[in-house]
Amino acid sequence: MSKKTGTEPTPKEKQLLAAWRTFFQKNSKADFAALEGSEEAVWGFEIKWSDLEAHKGLGQSFLSDMDKCLQSGQIVIEEQFRNHNIKPRPVIRIVGISELNRYHLIDLRMRDRTRFLRFDAVVHSTSRAMGWLKHSAYICNVCGHQWTVDERLARPRKEVEYCGVCLRNGIKKRQKGAKKEDLPDPFDIRMDLETNYYEDIQYVELFDPTCLKDEQLPDDVPTITAVLTDEYVDQFSPGDCITVNAKIGVDHLPSRDYIRDTRRILRLDIHSVEEGFSLHEE
C-alpha cells in the first residue's frame, strides 16, 4: 500500500484502473443492483476467469502480476460499491481458474513457491478464527503526514522510525542554511491505532483427495497449511471437499527451536474457494 501523499498513478496503472472500470460496467451491473441493501460486513465478489481473460488488459495483467492487478481491481470495486451505496466491504475472488493451473497438493515442492495454482482438496482440520495487522498506520506529530506500511503475516512488525516528509523538508532547509534547532523533528511520530487495518484469518490443514480411503477421513495423512481470509473464515469443516485457488507461499517451520532456522514449509495463501471437486479425477 502506497503512502497517502496524493501521488498520481503511473500510465500503466491508469490503464489497469480504466480496464477494471470498463470490466465492471460491462459485466457487473446486475450484481451491483442485487447487492443494494445487503447488510453483510464483507462480500466476496466472484468473477469468472473466462470473463476476466476475455477483457482486454486484465487477463494478461492478472497472470503477469496478480497482486498489482487485484490491488487496482480493489480500488475500482470499492469505488463502484460507494457509487451504488452498497454497504459490505468487497473482496475480489477470481473463480473458475484455467485447467492449465491445475496441480495436486501431494506434488507441491519449494520450486512452486510464488505460483498461482488450482487444487482439489479435503479439509482435515481448522484453527480458531483470529486476526492480524495487515496494514499499520502512522501519523507525524509535526506535519500531520499519514502513511501506512504493509506488514507480513506471522512476521515481526516492521520498524518505522521517522516521517519521510519531515526528513526531506529538513534536508532541504539544512541545505539552505537553516539552523539545526529550526529543523522539523522527523522522529516525532506515532502509530495511528484507529486507522490500523486488521484482517480476519483462519488456518486450515488440507490434504489431497487421492489420500481418501473409502471416503473416510484418514488420521495419518500428509497435509499442507492454508490461510483463509475475510468471508471464508469459519465457513469450512473437516471433511469438506473443496477447490482452492491459491498462491504458494513459504512459512517458518512451526517446531523451530532457534530464531535463524533456515528450514521452511510451503503454505497456501488462498485467493478463492469453490465448493466440491472441480478438477479431481473421480
mmCIF file of C-alpha atoms in Angstrom, residues 15-271:
data_model
loop_
_atom_site.group_PDB
_atom_site.id
_atom_site.type_symbol
_atom_site.label_atom_id
_atom_site.label_comp_id
_atom_site.label_asym_id
_atom_site.label_seq_id
_atom_site.Cartn_x
_atom_site.Cartn_y
_atom_site.Cartn_z
ATOM 1 C CA GLN A 15 -4.616 1.777 -17.968
ATOM 2 C CA LEU A 16 -5.243 -1.014 -15.483
ATOM 3 C CA LEU A 17 -7.708 1.075 -13.475
ATOM 4 C CA ALA A 18 -9.534 2.024 -16.685
ATOM 5 C CA ALA A 19 -9.684 -1.636 -17.741
ATOM 6 C CA TRP A 20 -11.244 -2.610 -14.404
ATOM 7 C CA ARG A 21 -13.811 0.199 -14.660
ATOM 8 C CA THR A 22 -14.948 -0.895 -18.115
ATOM 9 C CA PHE A 23 -14.989 -4.531 -16.940
ATOM 10 C CA PHE A 24 -17.353 -3.805 -14.059
ATOM 11 C CA GLN A 25 -19.527 -1.567 -16.218
ATOM 12 C CA LYS A 26 -19.845 -4.334 -18.799
ATOM 13 C CA ASN A 27 -20.178 -7.386 -16.566
ATOM 14 C CA SER A 28 -21.379 -6.434 -13.096
ATOM 15 C CA LYS A 29 -24.339 -4.037 -13.239
ATOM 16 C CA ALA A 30 -26.818 -6.746 -12.257
ATOM 17 C CA ASP A 31 -24.564 -7.898 -9.406
ATOM 18 C CA PHE A 32 -24.315 -4.376 -8.018
ATOM 19 C CA ALA A 33 -28.088 -3.929 -8.202
ATOM 20 C CA ALA A 34 -28.665 -7.227 -6.363
ATOM 21 C CA LEU A 35 -26.302 -6.194 -3.551
ATOM 22 C CA GLU A 36 -28.028 -2.907 -2.751
ATOM 23 C CA GLY A 37 -29.470 -3.207 0.735
ATOM 24 C CA SER A 38 -27.130 -6.010 1.782
ATOM 25 C CA GLU A 39 -26.191 -5.915 5.473
ATOM 26 C CA GLU A 40 -23.135 -8.186 5.229
ATOM 27 C CA ALA A 41 -19.860 -6.789 6.573
ATOM 28 C CA VAL A 42 -17.701 -8.361 3.851
ATOM 29 C CA TRP A 43 -18.750 -9.607 0.432
ATOM 30 C CA GLY A 44 -16.663 -11.951 -1.694
ATOM 31 C CA PHE A 45 -17.299 -10.639 -5.219
ATOM 32 C CA GLU A 46 -16.798 -13.613 -7.535
ATOM 33 C CA ILE A 47 -15.513 -13.029 -11.054
ATOM 34 C CA LYS A 48 -15.239 -15.835 -13.584
ATOM 35 C CA TRP A 49 -11.760 -16.293 -15.003
ATOM 36 C CA SER A 50 -13.201 -16.659 -18.513
ATOM 37 C CA ASP A 51 -14.745 -13.175 -18.252
ATOM 38 C CA LEU A 52 -11.543 -11.665 -16.880
ATOM 39 C CA GLU A 53 -9.404 -13.345 -19.538
ATOM 40 C CA ALA A 54 -11.679 -12.099 -22.304
ATOM 41 C CA HIS A 55 -11.446 -8.482 -21.188
ATOM 42 C CA LYS A 56 -8.601 -6.605 -22.822
ATOM 43 C CA GLY A 57 -5.824 -5.690 -20.413
ATOM 44 C CA LEU A 58 -6.938 -7.785 -17.433
ATOM 45 C CA GLY A 59 -6.279 -11.461 -18.158
ATOM 46 C CA GLN A 60 -2.623 -10.980 -19.025
ATOM 47 C CA SER A 61 -2.168 -8.483 -16.210
ATOM 48 C CA PHE A 62 -3.505 -10.999 -13.684
ATOM 49 C CA LEU A 63 -1.116 -13.680 -14.924
ATOM 50 C CA SER A 64 1.941 -11.408 -15.004
ATOM 51 C CA ASP A 65 1.389 -9.565 -11.706
ATOM 52 C CA MET A 66 -1.569 -10.933 -9.764
ATOM 53 C CA ASP A 67 -1.086 -8.708 -6.715
ATOM 54 C CA LYS A 68 -0.920 -5.449 -8.658
ATOM 55 C CA CYS A 69 -3.870 -6.439 -10.838
ATOM 56 C CA LEU A 70 -6.033 -7.260 -7.814
ATOM 57 C CA GLN A 71 -4.909 -4.117 -5.993
ATOM 58 C CA SER A 72 -6.133 -1.980 -8.891
ATOM 59 C CA GLY A 73 -9.338 -4.004 -9.103
ATOM 60 C CA GLN A 74 -9.901 -3.499 -5.377
ATOM 61 C CA ILE A 75 -9.629 0.273 -5.767
ATOM 62 C CA VAL A 76 -12.210 0.253 -8.547
ATOM 63 C CA ILE A 77 -14.688 -2.152 -6.946
ATOM 64 C CA GLU A 78 -14.640 -0.165 -3.692
ATOM 65 C CA GLU A 79 -15.353 2.908 -5.808
ATOM 66 C CA GLN A 80 -18.237 1.074 -7.519
ATOM 67 C CA PHE A 81 -19.690 -0.089 -4.190
ATOM 68 C CA ARG A 82 -19.640 3.508 -2.905
ATOM 69 C CA ASN A 83 -21.304 4.775 -6.073
ATOM 70 C CA HIS A 84 -24.093 2.193 -5.688
ATOM 71 C CA ASN A 85 -24.427 2.745 -1.919
ATOM 72 C CA ILE A 86 -23.553 -0.884 -1.195
ATOM 73 C CA LYS A 87 -22.635 -1.401 2.446
ATOM 74 C CA PRO A 88 -20.340 -4.506 2.529
ATOM 75 C CA ARG A 89 -16.594 -4.227 2.032
ATOM 76 C CA PRO A 90 -15.912 -6.034 -1.270
ATOM 77 C CA VAL A 91 -13.172 -8.602 -1.819
ATOM 78 C CA ILE A 92 -12.471 -9.746 -5.376
ATOM 79 C CA ARG A 93 -12.477 -13.545 -5.793
ATOM 80 C CA ILE A 94 -11.496 -14.967 -9.184
ATOM 81 C CA VAL A 95 -13.097 -18.404 -9.723
ATOM 82 C CA GLY A 96 -13.076 -20.997 -12.485
ATOM 83 C CA ILE A 97 -9.320 -20.680 -12.989
ATOM 84 C CA SER A 98 -7.920 -22.294 -16.115
ATOM 85 C CA GLU A 99 -7.164 -26.020 -16.293
ATOM 86 C CA LEU A 100 -3.590 -25.002 -17.073
ATOM 87 C CA ASN A 101 -3.209 -24.020 -13.417
ATOM 88 C CA ARG A 102 -4.251 -27.442 -12.182
ATOM 89 C CA TYR A 103 -1.981 -29.122 -9.647
ATOM 90 C CA HIS A 104 -2.038 -31.757 -6.905
ATOM 91 C CA LEU A 105 -1.248 -30.943 -3.288
ATOM 92 C CA ILE A 106 0.964 -34.004 -2.939
ATOM 93 C CA ASP A 107 3.143 -32.789 -5.818
ATOM 94 C CA LEU A 108 3.961 -29.366 -4.351
ATOM 95 C CA ARG A 109 7.642 -28.567 -3.834
ATOM 96 C CA MET A 110 9.700 -25.482 -2.947
ATOM 97 C CA ARG A 111 10.226 -24.750 -6.626
ATOM 98 C CA ASP A 112 6.484 -23.995 -6.836
ATOM 99 C CA ARG A 113 6.605 -21.050 -4.417
ATOM 100 C CA THR A 114 5.029 -17.825 -5.738
ATOM 101 C CA ARG A 115 2.983 -19.779 -8.329
ATOM 102 C CA PHE A 116 -0.792 -19.348 -8.514
ATOM 103 C CA LEU A 117 -2.395 -22.791 -8.745
ATOM 104 C CA ARG A 118 -5.702 -24.632 -8.503
ATOM 105 C CA PHE A 119 -6.240 -27.680 -6.328
ATOM 106 C CA ASP A 120 -8.844 -30.189 -5.296
ATOM 107 C CA ALA A 121 -8.568 -30.522 -1.525
ATOM 108 C CA VAL A 122 -10.208 -32.006 1.548
ATOM 109 C CA VAL A 123 -10.304 -30.099 4.828
ATOM 110 C CA HIS A 124 -8.514 -32.082 7.532
ATOM 111 C CA SER A 125 -8.692 -29.609 10.436
ATOM 112 C CA THR A 126 -9.234 -25.929 11.187
ATOM 113 C CA SER A 127 -7.865 -23.446 13.718
ATOM 114 C CA ARG A 128 -9.890 -20.907 15.624
ATOM 115 C CA ALA A 129 -10.575 -17.612 13.881
ATOM 116 C CA MET A 130 -8.032 -14.875 14.556
ATOM 117 C CA GLY A 131 -6.851 -11.586 13.133
ATOM 118 C CA TRP A 132 -3.602 -9.993 12.053
ATOM 119 C CA LEU A 133 -2.320 -6.465 11.488
ATOM 120 C CA LYS A 134 -2.187 -6.280 7.695
ATOM 121 C CA HIS A 135 -1.514 -2.544 7.306
ATOM 122 C CA SER A 136 -0.084 -0.497 10.178
ATOM 123 C CA ALA A 137 -0.846 3.225 10.109
ATOM 124 C CA TYR A 138 1.325 6.117 11.279
ATOM 125 C CA ILE A 139 0.961 9.860 11.682
ATOM 126 C CA CYS A 140 3.579 12.573 12.120
ATOM 127 C CA ASN A 141 3.007 14.814 15.126
ATOM 128 C CA VAL A 142 4.919 17.640 13.421
ATOM 129 C CA CYS A 143 3.461 17.929 9.924
ATOM 130 C CA GLY A 144 0.411 15.674 10.158
ATOM 131 C CA HIS A 145 1.557 13.406 7.329
ATOM 132 C CA GLN A 146 -0.169 9.988 7.375
ATOM 133 C CA TRP A 147 1.055 6.779 5.817
ATOM 134 C CA THR A 148 0.610 3.028 6.005
ATOM 135 C CA VAL A 149 3.042 0.137 5.988
ATOM 136 C CA ASP A 150 2.292 -3.314 4.579
ATOM 137 C CA GLU A 151 3.036 -5.978 7.180
ATOM 138 C CA ARG A 152 3.743 -9.683 6.649
ATOM 139 C CA LEU A 153 1.698 -12.482 8.138
ATOM 140 C CA ALA A 154 3.297 -14.141 11.182
ATOM 141 C CA ARG A 155 6.401 -11.938 10.987
ATOM 142 C CA PRO A 156 7.727 -9.169 13.262
ATOM 143 C CA ARG A 157 6.073 -5.815 12.665
ATOM 144 C CA LYS A 158 8.248 -3.568 10.507
ATOM 145 C CA GLU A 159 10.105 -0.839 12.357
ATOM 146 C CA VAL A 160 9.127 2.707 11.409
ATOM 147 C CA GLU A 161 11.436 5.347 12.851
ATOM 148 C CA TYR A 162 10.789 8.638 11.079
ATOM 149 C CA CYS A 163 8.499 10.733 8.876
ATOM 150 C CA GLY A 164 9.847 10.858 5.338
ATOM 151 C CA VAL A 165 8.215 14.223 4.614
ATOM 152 C CA CYS A 166 9.839 15.939 7.606
ATOM 153 C CA LEU A 167 13.171 14.312 6.830
ATOM 154 C CA ARG A 168 13.136 15.582 3.232
ATOM 155 C CA ASN A 169 11.999 19.049 4.303
ATOM 156 C CA GLY A 170 14.728 19.151 6.946
ATOM 157 C CA ILE A 171 17.392 18.227 4.409
ATOM 158 C CA LYS A 172 16.192 20.980 2.052
ATOM 159 C CA LYS A 173 16.177 23.579 4.853
ATOM 160 C CA ARG A 174 19.612 22.481 6.020
ATOM 161 C CA GLN A 175 20.966 22.884 2.505
ATOM 162 C CA LYS A 176 19.615 26.438 2.509
ATOM 163 C CA GLY A 177 21.472 27.213 5.731
ATOM 164 C CA ALA A 178 18.746 26.718 8.363
ATOM 165 C CA LYS A 179 19.850 26.158 11.949
ATOM 166 C CA LYS A 180 19.554 22.696 13.464
ATOM 167 C CA GLU A 181 17.031 23.850 16.062
ATOM 168 C CA ASP A 182 14.776 25.193 13.288
ATOM 169 C CA LEU A 183 14.523 21.830 11.524
ATOM 170 C CA PRO A 184 11.394 19.638 11.885
ATOM 171 C CA ASP A 185 11.843 16.569 14.076
ATOM 172 C CA PRO A 186 11.253 13.580 11.757
ATOM 173 C CA PHE A 187 11.254 11.146 14.700
ATOM 174 C CA ASP A 188 8.183 12.651 16.363
ATOM 175 C CA ILE A 189 5.718 10.088 15.015
ATOM 176 C CA ARG A 190 3.107 7.741 16.447
ATOM 177 C CA MET A 191 1.083 4.744 15.387
ATOM 178 C CA ASP A 192 -2.493 5.658 14.453
ATOM 179 C CA LEU A 193 -4.302 2.872 16.315
ATOM 180 C CA GLU A 194 -7.723 3.822 14.968
ATOM 181 C CA THR A 195 -6.544 3.556 11.364
ATOM 182 C CA ASN A 196 -4.624 0.267 11.682
ATOM 183 C CA TYR A 197 -6.155 -2.329 9.364
ATOM 184 C CA TYR A 198 -6.743 -5.836 10.690
ATOM 185 C CA GLU A 199 -7.817 -8.822 8.610
ATOM 186 C CA ASP A 200 -9.696 -11.904 9.821
ATOM 187 C CA ILE A 201 -7.850 -15.134 9.094
ATOM 188 C CA GLN A 202 -8.060 -18.834 9.846
ATOM 189 C CA TYR A 203 -5.550 -21.623 9.343
ATOM 190 C CA VAL A 204 -6.783 -24.862 7.808
ATOM 191 C CA GLU A 205 -4.973 -28.103 7.096
ATOM 192 C CA LEU A 206 -5.740 -29.562 3.663
ATOM 193 C CA PHE A 207 -4.876 -32.875 2.051
ATOM 194 C CA ASP A 208 -5.064 -34.338 -1.436
ATOM 195 C CA PRO A 209 -8.257 -36.289 -2.298
ATOM 196 C CA THR A 210 -6.149 -39.209 -3.528
ATOM 197 C CA CYS A 211 -5.371 -39.899 0.149
ATOM 198 C CA LEU A 212 -9.030 -40.647 0.906
ATOM 199 C CA LYS A 213 -9.739 -44.284 1.705
ATOM 200 C CA ASP A 214 -13.316 -45.482 1.228
ATOM 201 C CA GLU A 215 -14.470 -41.866 1.684
ATOM 202 C CA GLN A 216 -13.238 -41.970 5.289
ATOM 203 C CA LEU A 217 -11.233 -39.096 6.758
ATOM 204 C CA PRO A 218 -7.781 -40.603 7.462
ATOM 205 C CA ASP A 219 -5.955 -39.825 10.704
ATOM 206 C CA ASP A 220 -2.416 -40.056 9.377
ATOM 207 C CA VAL A 221 -2.194 -38.141 6.122
ATOM 208 C CA PRO A 222 0.253 -35.530 4.765
ATOM 209 C CA THR A 223 -1.365 -32.102 4.994
ATOM 210 C CA ILE A 224 -0.463 -28.589 3.962
ATOM 211 C CA THR A 225 -1.331 -25.429 5.852
ATOM 212 C CA ALA A 226 -3.569 -22.918 4.098
ATOM 213 C CA VAL A 227 -4.758 -19.466 5.138
ATOM 214 C CA LEU A 228 -8.371 -18.357 4.731
ATOM 215 C CA THR A 229 -9.322 -14.681 4.939
ATOM 216 C CA ASP A 230 -12.364 -12.462 5.410
ATOM 217 C CA GLU A 231 -15.694 -14.084 4.463
ATOM 218 C CA TYR A 232 -14.153 -17.565 4.220
ATOM 219 C CA VAL A 233 -13.312 -17.663 7.935
ATOM 220 C CA ASP A 234 -15.362 -20.270 9.865
ATOM 221 C CA GLN A 235 -17.104 -21.438 6.689
ATOM 222 C CA PHE A 236 -15.464 -24.864 6.346
ATOM 223 C CA SER A 237 -15.296 -28.012 8.472
ATOM 224 C CA PRO A 238 -13.195 -31.203 8.494
ATOM 225 C CA GLY A 239 -14.243 -33.463 5.639
ATOM 226 C CA ASP A 240 -15.409 -30.667 3.318
ATOM 227 C CA CYS A 241 -14.416 -31.234 -0.306
ATOM 228 C CA ILE A 242 -13.395 -28.006 -2.000
ATOM 229 C CA THR A 243 -11.479 -26.485 -4.878
ATOM 230 C CA VAL A 244 -8.967 -23.836 -3.845
ATOM 231 C CA ASN A 245 -7.204 -21.255 -5.985
ATOM 232 C CA ALA A 246 -4.125 -20.180 -4.100
ATOM 233 C CA LYS A 247 -0.741 -18.550 -4.283
ATOM 234 C CA ILE A 248 2.060 -20.726 -2.957
ATOM 235 C CA GLY A 249 3.947 -19.130 -0.086
ATOM 236 C CA VAL A 250 6.684 -20.158 2.341
ATOM 237 C CA ASP A 251 6.457 -20.208 6.130
ATOM 238 C CA HIS A 252 8.671 -20.989 9.103
ATOM 239 C CA LEU A 253 8.786 -24.495 10.499
ATOM 240 C CA PRO A 254 6.261 -24.466 13.388
ATOM 241 C CA SER A 255 8.557 -26.540 15.608
ATOM 242 C CA ARG A 256 11.700 -24.470 15.008
ATOM 243 C CA ASP A 257 13.788 -24.191 18.168
ATOM 244 C CA TYR A 258 16.075 -21.325 17.238
ATOM 245 C CA ILE A 259 15.418 -17.967 15.588
ATOM 246 C CA ARG A 260 17.550 -18.320 12.470
ATOM 247 C CA ASP A 261 16.369 -21.783 11.497
ATOM 248 C CA THR A 262 16.655 -21.974 7.704
ATOM 249 C CA ARG A 263 14.093 -24.743 7.256
ATOM 250 C CA ARG A 264 10.811 -23.759 5.638
ATOM 251 C CA ILE A 265 7.441 -25.286 4.768
ATOM 252 C CA LEU A 266 5.013 -24.434 1.982
ATOM 253 C CA ARG A 267 1.797 -22.561 2.708
ATOM 254 C CA LEU A 268 -1.253 -21.866 0.566
ATOM 255 C CA ASP A 269 -2.462 -18.269 0.613
ATOM 256 C CA ILE A 270 -5.995 -18.924 -0.581
ATOM 257 C CA HIS A 271 -7.439 -16.414 -3.022
#
